[in-house]
Amino acid sequence: MSIADRRRHRDHEDARRTQRVGLVTEAQLVGRGQFFGVDFQGGILALANIAPRQCIQIYQHVLNKEFELARELQLEVIRLNQLTTGIYGIGGLKYALDQAGFYSGLPRSPLRSPDEAGRQEIDTELKKFGII
């Protein structure tokens, strides 16, 4: 198995674990009312498709009641999450997945892929976490 294949396999396994973790996290946290001092009603983990390790680490910190460590890591990944969901939307998420070694295809019309500046911004964040 090539290094790239091993990485994809490892990342896929991490993503599968993160999916289960995401469901448990939401189930455990809903009803508490606040998390990191912010009101919430659940969670959407699109970021877990790109950065599963970081999402798992946040969850593990919460389980260990290491809330400050969880908060610090959450704050570190916020920019990547903003770029790939809010700012560049589905196109940004698909671009990040492609950069991480997955095939995601092009976004459906009328959605668009990020422009060159957006791609560079996403690449910078992915490099920061060693994803690319």
mmCIF file with all atom_site columns, N, CA and C in Angstrom, residues 45-106:
data_model
loop_
_atom_site.group_PDB
_atom_site.id
_atom_site.type_symbol
_atom_site.label_atom_id
_atom_site.label_alt_id
_atom_site.label_comp_id
_atom_site.label_asym_id
_atom_site.label_entity_id
_atom_site.label_seq_id
_atom_site.pdbx_PDB_ins_code
_atom_site.Cartn_x
_atom_site.Cartn_y
_atom_site.Cartn_z
_atom_site.occupancy
_atom_site.B_iso_or_equiv
_atom_site.pdbx_formal_charge
_atom_site.auth_seq_id
_atom_site.auth_comp_id
_atom_site.auth_asym_id
_atom_site.auth_atom_id
_atom_site.pdbx_PDB_model_num
ATOM 1   N N  . LEU A 1 45  ? -20.963 18.853 12.065 1.00 0.00 ? 45  LEU A N  1
ATOM 2   C CA . LEU A 1 45  ? -19.534 18.663 11.968 1.00 0.00 ? 45  LEU A CA 1
ATOM 3   C C  . LEU A 1 45  ? -19.072 18.455 10.529 1.00 0.00 ? 45  LEU A C  1
ATOM 4   N N  . ALA A 1 46  ? -19.354 19.406 9.649  1.00 0.00 ? 46  ALA A N  1
ATOM 5   C CA . ALA A 1 46  ? -18.818 19.322 8.288  1.00 0.00 ? 46  ALA A CA 1
ATOM 6   C C  . ALA A 1 46  ? -17.299 19.321 8.362  1.00 0.00 ? 46  ALA A C  1
ATOM 7   N N  . LEU A 1 47  ? -16.750 20.033 9.321  1.00 0.00 ? 47  LEU A N  1
ATOM 8   C CA . LEU A 1 47  ? -15.302 20.095 9.496  1.00 0.00 ? 47  LEU A CA 1
ATOM 9   C C  . LEU A 1 47  ? -14.696 18.720 9.735  1.00 0.00 ? 47  LEU A C  1
ATOM 10  N N  . ALA A 1 48  ? -15.448 17.806 10.321 1.00 0.00 ? 48  ALA A N  1
ATOM 11  C CA . ALA A 1 48  ? -14.926 16.466 10.614 1.00 0.00 ? 48  ALA A CA 1
ATOM 12  C C  . ALA A 1 48  ? -14.568 15.708 9.349  1.00 0.00 ? 48  ALA A C  1
ATOM 13  N N  . ASN A 1 49  ? -15.125 16.090 8.217  1.00 0.00 ? 49  ASN A N  1
ATOM 14  C CA . ASN A 1 49  ? -14.753 15.457 6.958  1.00 0.00 ? 49  ASN A CA 1
ATOM 15  C C  . ASN A 1 49  ? -13.342 15.843 6.539  1.00 0.00 ? 49  ASN A C  1
ATOM 16  N N  . ILE A 1 50  ? -12.900 17.024 6.937  1.00 0.00 ? 50  ILE A N  1
ATOM 17  C CA . ILE A 1 50  ? -11.592 17.541 6.541  1.00 0.00 ? 50  ILE A CA 1
ATOM 18  C C  . ILE A 1 50  ? -10.565 17.351 7.650  1.00 0.00 ? 50  ILE A C  1
ATOM 19  N N  . ALA A 1 51  ? -10.963 17.610 8.872  1.00 0.00 ? 51  ALA A N  1
ATOM 20  C CA . ALA A 1 51  ? -10.040 17.583 10.021 1.00 0.00 ? 51  ALA A CA 1
ATOM 21  C C  . ALA A 1 51  ? -10.568 16.655 11.112 1.00 0.00 ? 51  ALA A C  1
ATOM 22  N N  . PRO A 1 52  ? -10.688 15.358 10.825 1.00 0.00 ? 52  PRO A N  1
ATOM 23  C CA . PRO A 1 52  ? -11.266 14.448 11.818 1.00 0.00 ? 52  PRO A CA 1
ATOM 24  C C  . PRO A 1 52  ? -10.452 14.364 13.111 1.00 0.00 ? 52  PRO A C  1
ATOM 25  N N  . ARG A 1 53  ? -9.146  14.401 13.003 1.00 0.00 ? 53  ARG A N  1
ATOM 26  C CA . ARG A 1 53  ? -8.307  14.297 14.211 1.00 0.00 ? 53  ARG A CA 1
ATOM 27  C C  . ARG A 1 53  ? -8.590  15.426 15.191 1.00 0.00 ? 53  ARG A C  1
ATOM 28  N N  . GLN A 1 54  ? -8.689  16.641 14.653 1.00 0.00 ? 54  GLN A N  1
ATOM 29  C CA . GLN A 1 54  ? -8.944  17.787 15.525 1.00 0.00 ? 54  GLN A CA 1
ATOM 30  C C  . GLN A 1 54  ? -10.316 17.688 16.175 1.00 0.00 ? 54  GLN A C  1
ATOM 31  N N  . CYS A 1 55  ? -11.312 17.229 15.439 1.00 0.00 ? 55  CYS A N  1
ATOM 32  C CA . CYS A 1 55  ? -12.658 17.080 16.003 1.00 0.00 ? 55  CYS A CA 1
ATOM 33  C C  . CYS A 1 55  ? -12.678 16.010 17.091 1.00 0.00 ? 55  CYS A C  1
ATOM 34  N N  . ILE A 1 56  ? -11.975 14.920 16.851 1.00 0.00 ? 56  ILE A N  1
ATOM 35  C CA . ILE A 1 56  ? -11.887 13.855 17.862 1.00 0.00 ? 56  ILE A CA 1
ATOM 36  C C  . ILE A 1 56  ? -11.177 14.359 19.108 1.00 0.00 ? 56  ILE A C  1
ATOM 37  N N  . GLN A 1 57  ? -10.104 15.140 18.907 1.00 0.00 ? 57  GLN A N  1
ATOM 38  C CA . GLN A 1 57  ? -9.370  15.681 20.057 1.00 0.00 ? 57  GLN A CA 1
ATOM 39  C C  . GLN A 1 57  ? -10.258 16.605 20.887 1.00 0.00 ? 57  GLN A C  1
ATOM 40  N N  . ILE A 1 58  ? -11.040 17.437 20.229 1.00 0.00 ? 58  ILE A N  1
ATOM 41  C CA . ILE A 1 58  ? -11.956 18.322 20.964 1.00 0.00 ? 58  ILE A CA 1
ATOM 42  C C  . ILE A 1 58  ? -12.905 17.478 21.804 1.00 0.00 ? 58  ILE A C  1
ATOM 43  N N  . TYR A 1 59  ? -13.478 16.474 21.184 1.00 0.00 ? 59  TYR A N  1
ATOM 44  C CA . TYR A 1 59  ? -14.419 15.600 21.881 1.00 0.00 ? 59  TYR A CA 1
ATOM 45  C C  . TYR A 1 59  ? -13.748 14.907 23.077 1.00 0.00 ? 59  TYR A C  1
ATOM 46  N N  . GLN A 1 60  ? -12.542 14.398 22.878 1.00 0.00 ? 60  GLN A N  1
ATOM 47  C CA . GLN A 1 60  ? -11.843 13.716 23.965 1.00 0.00 ? 60  GLN A CA 1
ATOM 48  C C  . GLN A 1 60  ? -11.536 14.665 25.118 1.00 0.00 ? 60  GLN A C  1
ATOM 49  N N  . HIS A 1 61  ? -11.169 15.899 24.790 1.00 0.00 ? 61  HIS A N  1
ATOM 50  C CA . HIS A 1 61  ? -10.940 16.893 25.847 1.00 0.00 ? 61  HIS A CA 1
ATOM 51  C C  . HIS A 1 61  ? -12.223 17.141 26.647 1.00 0.00 ? 61  HIS A C  1
ATOM 52  N N  . VAL A 1 62  ? -13.343 17.204 25.951 1.00 0.00 ? 62  VAL A N  1
ATOM 53  C CA . VAL A 1 62  ? -14.626 17.415 26.640 1.00 0.00 ? 62  VAL A CA 1
ATOM 54  C C  . VAL A 1 62  ? -14.926 16.235 27.567 1.00 0.00 ? 62  VAL A C  1
ATOM 55  N N  . LEU A 1 63  ? -14.748 15.019 27.047 1.00 0.00 ? 63  LEU A N  1
ATOM 56  C CA . LEU A 1 63  ? -14.994 13.835 27.881 1.00 0.00 ? 63  LEU A CA 1
ATOM 57  C C  . LEU A 1 63  ? -14.121 13.825 29.134 1.00 0.00 ? 63  LEU A C  1
ATOM 58  N N  . ASN A 1 64  ? -12.884 14.312 28.986 1.00 0.00 ? 64  ASN A N  1
ATOM 59  C CA . ASN A 1 64  ? -11.953 14.350 30.116 1.00 0.00 ? 64  ASN A CA 1
ATOM 60  C C  . ASN A 1 64  ? -12.112 15.607 30.961 1.00 0.00 ? 64  ASN A C  1
ATOM 61  N N  . LYS A 1 65  ? -13.166 16.386 30.650 1.00 0.00 ? 65  LYS A N  1
ATOM 62  C CA . LYS A 1 65  ? -13.456 17.634 31.358 1.00 0.00 ? 65  LYS A CA 1
ATOM 63  C C  . LYS A 1 65  ? -12.298 18.629 31.274 1.00 0.00 ? 65  LYS A C  1
ATOM 64  N N  . GLU A 1 66  ? -11.559 18.555 30.167 1.00 0.00 ? 66  GLU A N  1
ATOM 65  C CA . GLU A 1 66  ? -10.467 19.493 29.878 1.00 0.00 ? 66  GLU A CA 1
ATOM 66  C C  . GLU A 1 66  ? -11.031 20.586 28.966 1.00 0.00 ? 66  GLU A C  1
ATOM 67  N N  . PHE A 1 67  ? -11.952 21.344 29.520 1.00 0.00 ? 67  PHE A N  1
ATOM 68  C CA . PHE A 1 67  ? -12.720 22.284 28.722 1.00 0.00 ? 67  PHE A CA 1
ATOM 69  C C  . PHE A 1 67  ? -11.865 23.395 28.121 1.00 0.00 ? 67  PHE A C  1
ATOM 70  N N  . GLU A 1 68  ? -10.861 23.841 28.835 1.00 0.00 ? 68  GLU A N  1
ATOM 71  C CA . GLU A 1 68  ? -10.006 24.901 28.300 1.00 0.00 ? 68  GLU A CA 1
ATOM 72  C C  . GLU A 1 68  ? -9.211  24.399 27.092 1.00 0.00 ? 68  GLU A C  1
ATOM 73  N N  . LEU A 1 69  ? -8.698  23.157 27.169 1.00 0.00 ? 69  LEU A N  1
ATOM 74  C CA . LEU A 1 69  ? -7.978  22.582 26.027 1.00 0.00 ? 69  LEU A CA 1
ATOM 75  C C  . LEU A 1 69  ? -8.915  22.395 24.832 1.00 0.00 ? 69  LEU A C  1
ATOM 76  N N  . ALA A 1 70  ? -10.131 21.945 25.103 1.00 0.00 ? 70  ALA A N  1
ATOM 77  C CA . ALA A 1 70  ? -11.118 21.771 24.039 1.00 0.00 ? 70  ALA A CA 1
ATOM 78  C C  . ALA A 1 70  ? -11.440 23.115 23.392 1.00 0.00 ? 70  ALA A C  1
ATOM 79  N N  . ARG A 1 71  ? -11.600 24.122 24.227 1.00 0.00 ? 71  ARG A N  1
ATOM 80  C CA . ARG A 1 71  ? -11.927 25.459 23.714 1.00 0.00 ? 71  ARG A CA 1
ATOM 81  C C  . ARG A 1 71  ? -10.776 26.002 22.871 1.00 0.00 ? 71  ARG A C  1
ATOM 82  N N  . GLU A 1 72  ? -9.547  25.839 23.331 1.00 0.00 ? 72  GLU A N  1
ATOM 83  C CA . GLU A 1 72  ? -8.390  26.326 22.574 1.00 0.00 ? 72  GLU A CA 1
ATOM 84  C C  . GLU A 1 72  ? -8.320  25.673 21.197 1.00 0.00 ? 72  GLU A C  1
ATOM 85  N N  . LEU A 1 73  ? -8.514  24.362 21.150 1.00 0.00 ? 73  LEU A N  1
ATOM 86  C CA . LEU A 1 73  ? -8.463  23.660 19.870 1.00 0.00 ? 73  LEU A CA 1
ATOM 87  C C  . LEU A 1 73  ? -9.632  24.076 18.977 1.00 0.00 ? 73  LEU A C  1
ATOM 88  N N  . GLN A 1 74  ? -10.793 24.252 19.575 1.00 0.00 ? 74  GLN A N  1
ATOM 89  C CA . GLN A 1 74  ? -11.944 24.703 18.792 1.00 0.00 ? 74  GLN A CA 1
ATOM 90  C C  . GLN A 1 74  ? -11.651 26.067 18.172 1.00 0.00 ? 74  GLN A C  1
ATOM 91  N N  . LEU A 1 75  ? -11.065 26.954 18.937 1.00 0.00 ? 75  LEU A N  1
ATOM 92  C CA . LEU A 1 75  ? -10.744 28.283 18.412 1.00 0.00 ? 75  LEU A CA 1
ATOM 93  C C  . LEU A 1 75  ? -9.712  28.205 17.290 1.00 0.00 ? 75  LEU A C  1
ATOM 94  N N  . GLU A 1 76  ? -8.796  27.242 17.365 1.00 0.00 ? 76  GLU A N  1
ATOM 95  C CA . GLU A 1 76  ? -7.792  27.074 16.317 1.00 0.00 ? 76  GLU A CA 1
ATOM 96  C C  . GLU A 1 76  ? -8.422  26.640 14.993 1.00 0.00 ? 76  GLU A C  1
ATOM 97  N N  . VAL A 1 77  ? -9.446  25.802 15.043 1.00 0.00 ? 77  VAL A N  1
ATOM 98  C CA . VAL A 1 77  ? -10.031 25.271 13.804 1.00 0.00 ? 77  VAL A CA 1
ATOM 99  C C  . VAL A 1 77  ? -11.188 26.105 13.275 1.00 0.00 ? 77  VAL A C  1
ATOM 100 N N  . ILE A 1 78  ? -11.579 27.131 13.995 1.00 0.00 ? 78  ILE A N  1
ATOM 101 C CA . ILE A 1 78  ? -12.731 27.933 13.571 1.00 0.00 ? 78  ILE A CA 1
ATOM 102 C C  . ILE A 1 78  ? -12.519 28.539 12.189 1.00 0.00 ? 78  ILE A C  1
ATOM 103 N N  . ARG A 1 79  ? -11.330 29.052 11.905 1.00 0.00 ? 79  ARG A N  1
ATOM 104 C CA . ARG A 1 79  ? -11.111 29.701 10.609 1.00 0.00 ? 79  ARG A CA 1
ATOM 105 C C  . ARG A 1 79  ? -11.284 28.702 9.461  1.00 0.00 ? 79  ARG A C  1
ATOM 106 N N  . LEU A 1 80  ? -10.716 27.499 9.610  1.00 0.00 ? 80  LEU A N  1
ATOM 107 C CA . LEU A 1 80  ? -10.887 26.475 8.573  1.00 0.00 ? 80  LEU A CA 1
ATOM 108 C C  . LEU A 1 80  ? -12.365 26.137 8.398  1.00 0.00 ? 80  LEU A C  1
ATOM 109 N N  . ASN A 1 81  ? -13.082 26.034 9.494  1.00 0.00 ? 81  ASN A N  1
ATOM 110 C CA . ASN A 1 81  ? -14.518 25.749 9.423  1.00 0.00 ? 81  ASN A CA 1
ATOM 111 C C  . ASN A 1 81  ? -15.261 26.882 8.718  1.00 0.00 ? 81  ASN A C  1
ATOM 112 N N  . GLN A 1 82  ? -14.921 28.129 9.048  1.00 0.00 ? 82  GLN A N  1
ATOM 113 C CA . GLN A 1 82  ? -15.578 29.270 8.399  1.00 0.00 ? 82  GLN A CA 1
ATOM 114 C C  . GLN A 1 82  ? -15.338 29.267 6.891  1.00 0.00 ? 82  GLN A C  1
ATOM 115 N N  . LEU A 1 83  ? -14.083 28.999 6.500  1.00 0.00 ? 83  LEU A N  1
ATOM 116 C CA . LEU A 1 83  ? -13.737 29.013 5.080  1.00 0.00 ? 83  LEU A CA 1
ATOM 117 C C  . LEU A 1 83  ? -14.460 27.930 4.297  1.00 0.00 ? 83  LEU A C  1
ATOM 118 N N  . THR A 1 84  ? -14.597 26.755 4.897  1.00 0.00 ? 84  THR A N  1
ATOM 119 C CA . THR A 1 84  ? -15.126 25.609 4.157  1.00 0.00 ? 84  THR A CA 1
ATOM 120 C C  . THR A 1 84  ? -16.620 25.406 4.342  1.00 0.00 ? 84  THR A C  1
ATOM 121 N N  . THR A 1 85  ? -17.255 26.213 5.121  1.00 0.00 ? 85  THR A N  1
ATOM 122 C CA . THR A 1 85  ? -18.706 26.111 5.237  1.00 0.00 ? 85  THR A CA 1
ATOM 123 C C  . THR A 1 85  ? -19.367 27.462 4.993  1.00 0.00 ? 85  THR A C  1
ATOM 124 N N  . GLY A 1 86  ? -18.981 28.466 5.729  1.00 0.00 ? 86  GLY A N  1
ATOM 125 C CA . GLY A 1 86  ? -19.652 29.756 5.632  1.00 0.00 ? 86  GLY A CA 1
ATOM 126 C C  . GLY A 1 86  ? -19.213 30.600 4.457  1.00 0.00 ? 86  GLY A C  1
ATOM 127 N N  . ILE A 1 87  ? -17.919 30.869 4.347  1.00 0.00 ? 87  ILE A N  1
ATOM 128 C CA . ILE A 1 87  ? -17.439 31.820 3.340  1.00 0.00 ? 87  ILE A CA 1
ATOM 129 C C  . ILE A 1 87  ? -17.521 31.233 1.929  1.00 0.00 ? 87  ILE A C  1
ATOM 130 N N  . TYR A 1 88  ? -16.959 30.050 1.729  1.00 0.00 ? 88  TYR A N  1
ATOM 131 C CA . TYR A 1 88  ? -16.938 29.445 0.393  1.00 0.00 ? 88  TYR A CA 1
ATOM 132 C C  . TYR A 1 88  ? -17.922 28.295 0.252  1.00 0.00 ? 88  TYR A C  1
ATOM 133 N N  . GLY A 1 89  ? -18.645 27.993 1.305  1.00 0.00 ? 89  GLY A N  1
ATOM 134 C CA . GLY A 1 89  ? -19.731 27.022 1.257  1.00 0.00 ? 89  GLY A CA 1
ATOM 135 C C  . GLY A 1 89  ? -19.322 25.652 0.740  1.00 0.00 ? 89  GLY A C  1
ATOM 136 N N  . ILE A 1 90  ? -20.239 25.007 0.055  1.00 0.00 ? 90  ILE A N  1
ATOM 137 C CA . ILE A 1 90  ? -20.019 23.661 -0.460 1.00 0.00 ? 90  ILE A CA 1
ATOM 138 C C  . ILE A 1 90  ? -18.800 23.616 -1.374 1.00 0.00 ? 90  ILE A C  1
ATOM 139 N N  . GLY A 1 91  ? -18.608 24.646 -2.179 1.00 0.00 ? 91  GLY A N  1
ATOM 140 C CA . GLY A 1 91  ? -17.434 24.697 -3.048 1.00 0.00 ? 91  GLY A CA 1
ATOM 141 C C  . GLY A 1 91  ? -16.147 24.673 -2.259 1.00 0.00 ? 91  GLY A C  1
ATOM 142 N N  . GLY A 1 92  ? -16.109 25.384 -1.151 1.00 0.00 ? 92  GLY A N  1
ATOM 143 C CA . GLY A 1 92  ? -14.921 25.391 -0.292 1.00 0.00 ? 92  GLY A CA 1
ATOM 144 C C  . GLY A 1 92  ? -14.699 24.046 0.379  1.00 0.00 ? 92  GLY A C  1
ATOM 145 N N  . LEU A 1 93  ? -15.784 23.423 0.819  1.00 0.00 ? 93  LEU A N  1
ATOM 146 C CA . LEU A 1 93  ? -15.692 22.105 1.447  1.00 0.00 ? 93  LEU A CA 1
ATOM 147 C C  . LEU A 1 93  ? -15.176 21.085 0.439  1.00 0.00 ? 93  LEU A C  1
ATOM 148 N N  . LYS A 1 94  ? -15.726 21.099 -0.765 1.00 0.00 ? 94  LYS A N  1
ATOM 149 C CA . LYS A 1 94  ? -15.289 20.158 -1.797 1.00 0.00 ? 94  LYS A CA 1
ATOM 150 C C  . LYS A 1 94  ? -13.826 20.391 -2.178 1.00 0.00 ? 94  LYS A C  1
ATOM 151 N N  . TYR A 1 95  ? -13.424 21.643 -2.273 1.00 0.00 ? 95  TYR A N  1
ATOM 152 C CA . TYR A 1 95  ? -12.022 21.942 -2.598 1.00 0.00 ? 95  TYR A CA 1
ATOM 153 C C  . TYR A 1 95  ? -11.099 21.402 -1.501 1.00 0.00 ? 95  TYR A C  1
ATOM 154 N N  . ALA A 1 96  ? -11.454 21.638 -0.244 1.00 0.00 ? 96  ALA A N  1
ATOM 155 C CA . ALA A 1 96  ? -10.628 21.159 0.873  1.00 0.00 ? 96  ALA A CA 1
ATOM 156 C C  . ALA A 1 96  ? -10.539 19.636 0.878  1.00 0.00 ? 96  ALA A C  1
ATOM 157 N N  . LEU A 1 97  ? -11.644 18.971 0.602  1.00 0.00 ? 97  LEU A N  1
ATOM 158 C CA . LEU A 1 97  ? -11.629 17.504 0.530  1.00 0.00 ? 97  LEU A CA 1
ATOM 159 C C  . LEU A 1 97  ? -10.712 17.019 -0.582 1.00 0.00 ? 97  LEU A C  1
ATOM 160 N N  . ASP A 1 98  ? -10.771 17.661 -1.739 1.00 0.00 ? 98  ASP A N  1
ATOM 161 C CA . ASP A 1 98  ? -9.877  17.299 -2.846 1.00 0.00 ? 98  ASP A CA 1
ATOM 162 C C  . ASP A 1 98  ? -8.418  17.502 -2.439 1.00 0.00 ? 98  ASP A C  1
ATOM 163 N N  . GLN A 1 99  ? -8.133  18.603 -1.777 1.00 0.00 ? 99  GLN A N  1
ATOM 164 C CA . GLN A 1 99  ? -6.768  18.886 -1.341 1.00 0.00 ? 99  GLN A CA 1
ATOM 165 C C  . GLN A 1 99  ? -6.279  17.849 -0.333 1.00 0.00 ? 99  GLN A C  1
ATOM 166 N N  . ALA A 1 100 ? -7.186  17.330 0.468  1.00 0.00 ? 100 ALA A N  1
ATOM 167 C CA . ALA A 1 100 ? -6.835  16.343 1.488  1.00 0.00 ? 100 ALA A CA 1
ATOM 168 C C  . ALA A 1 100 ? -6.696  14.938 0.905  1.00 0.00 ? 100 ALA A C  1
ATOM 169 N N  . GLY A 1 101 ? -6.919  14.804 -0.399 1.00 0.00 ? 101 GLY A N  1
ATOM 170 C CA . GLY A 1 101 ? -6.715  13.513 -1.039 1.00 0.00 ? 101 GLY A CA 1
ATOM 171 C C  . GLY A 1 101 ? -7.982  12.736 -1.339 1.00 0.00 ? 101 GLY A C  1
ATOM 172 N N  . PHE A 1 102 ? -9.120  13.340 -1.128 1.00 0.00 ? 102 PHE A N  1
ATOM 173 C CA . PHE A 1 102 ? -10.393 12.694 -1.444 1.00 0.00 ? 102 PHE A CA 1
ATOM 174 C C  . PHE A 1 102 ? -10.929 13.269 -2.745 1.00 0.00 ? 102 PHE A C  1
ATOM 175 N N  . TYR A 1 103 ? -11.809 12.539 -3.410 1.00 0.00 ? 103 TYR A N  1
ATOM 176 C CA . TYR A 1 103 ? -12.461 13.064 -4.595 1.00 0.00 ? 103 TYR A CA 1
ATOM 177 C C  . TYR A 1 103 ? -13.862 13.511 -4.200 1.00 0.00 ? 103 TYR A C  1
ATOM 178 N N  . SER A 1 104 ? -14.162 14.771 -4.464 1.00 0.00 ? 104 SER A N  1
ATOM 179 C CA . SER A 1 104 ? -15.481 15.272 -4.092 1.00 0.00 ? 104 SER A CA 1
ATOM 180 C C  . SER A 1 104 ? -16.283 15.770 -5.286 1.00 0.00 ? 104 SER A C  1
ATOM 181 N N  . GLY A 1 105 ? -15.650 15.979 -6.404 1.00 0.00 ? 105 GLY A N  1
ATOM 182 C CA . GLY A 1 105 ? -16.355 16.491 -7.576 1.00 0.00 ? 105 GLY A CA 1
ATOM 183 C C  . GLY A 1 105 ? -16.588 17.990 -7.479 1.00 0.00 ? 105 GLY A C  1
ATOM 184 N N  . LEU A 1 106 ? -17.185 18.523 -8.507 1.00 0.00 ? 106 LEU A N  1
ATOM 185 C CA . LEU A 1 106 ? -17.484 19.954 -8.535 1.00 0.00 ? 106 LEU A CA 1
ATOM 186 C C  . LEU A 1 106 ? -18.831 20.215 -7.879 1.00 0.00 ? 106 LEU A C  1
#
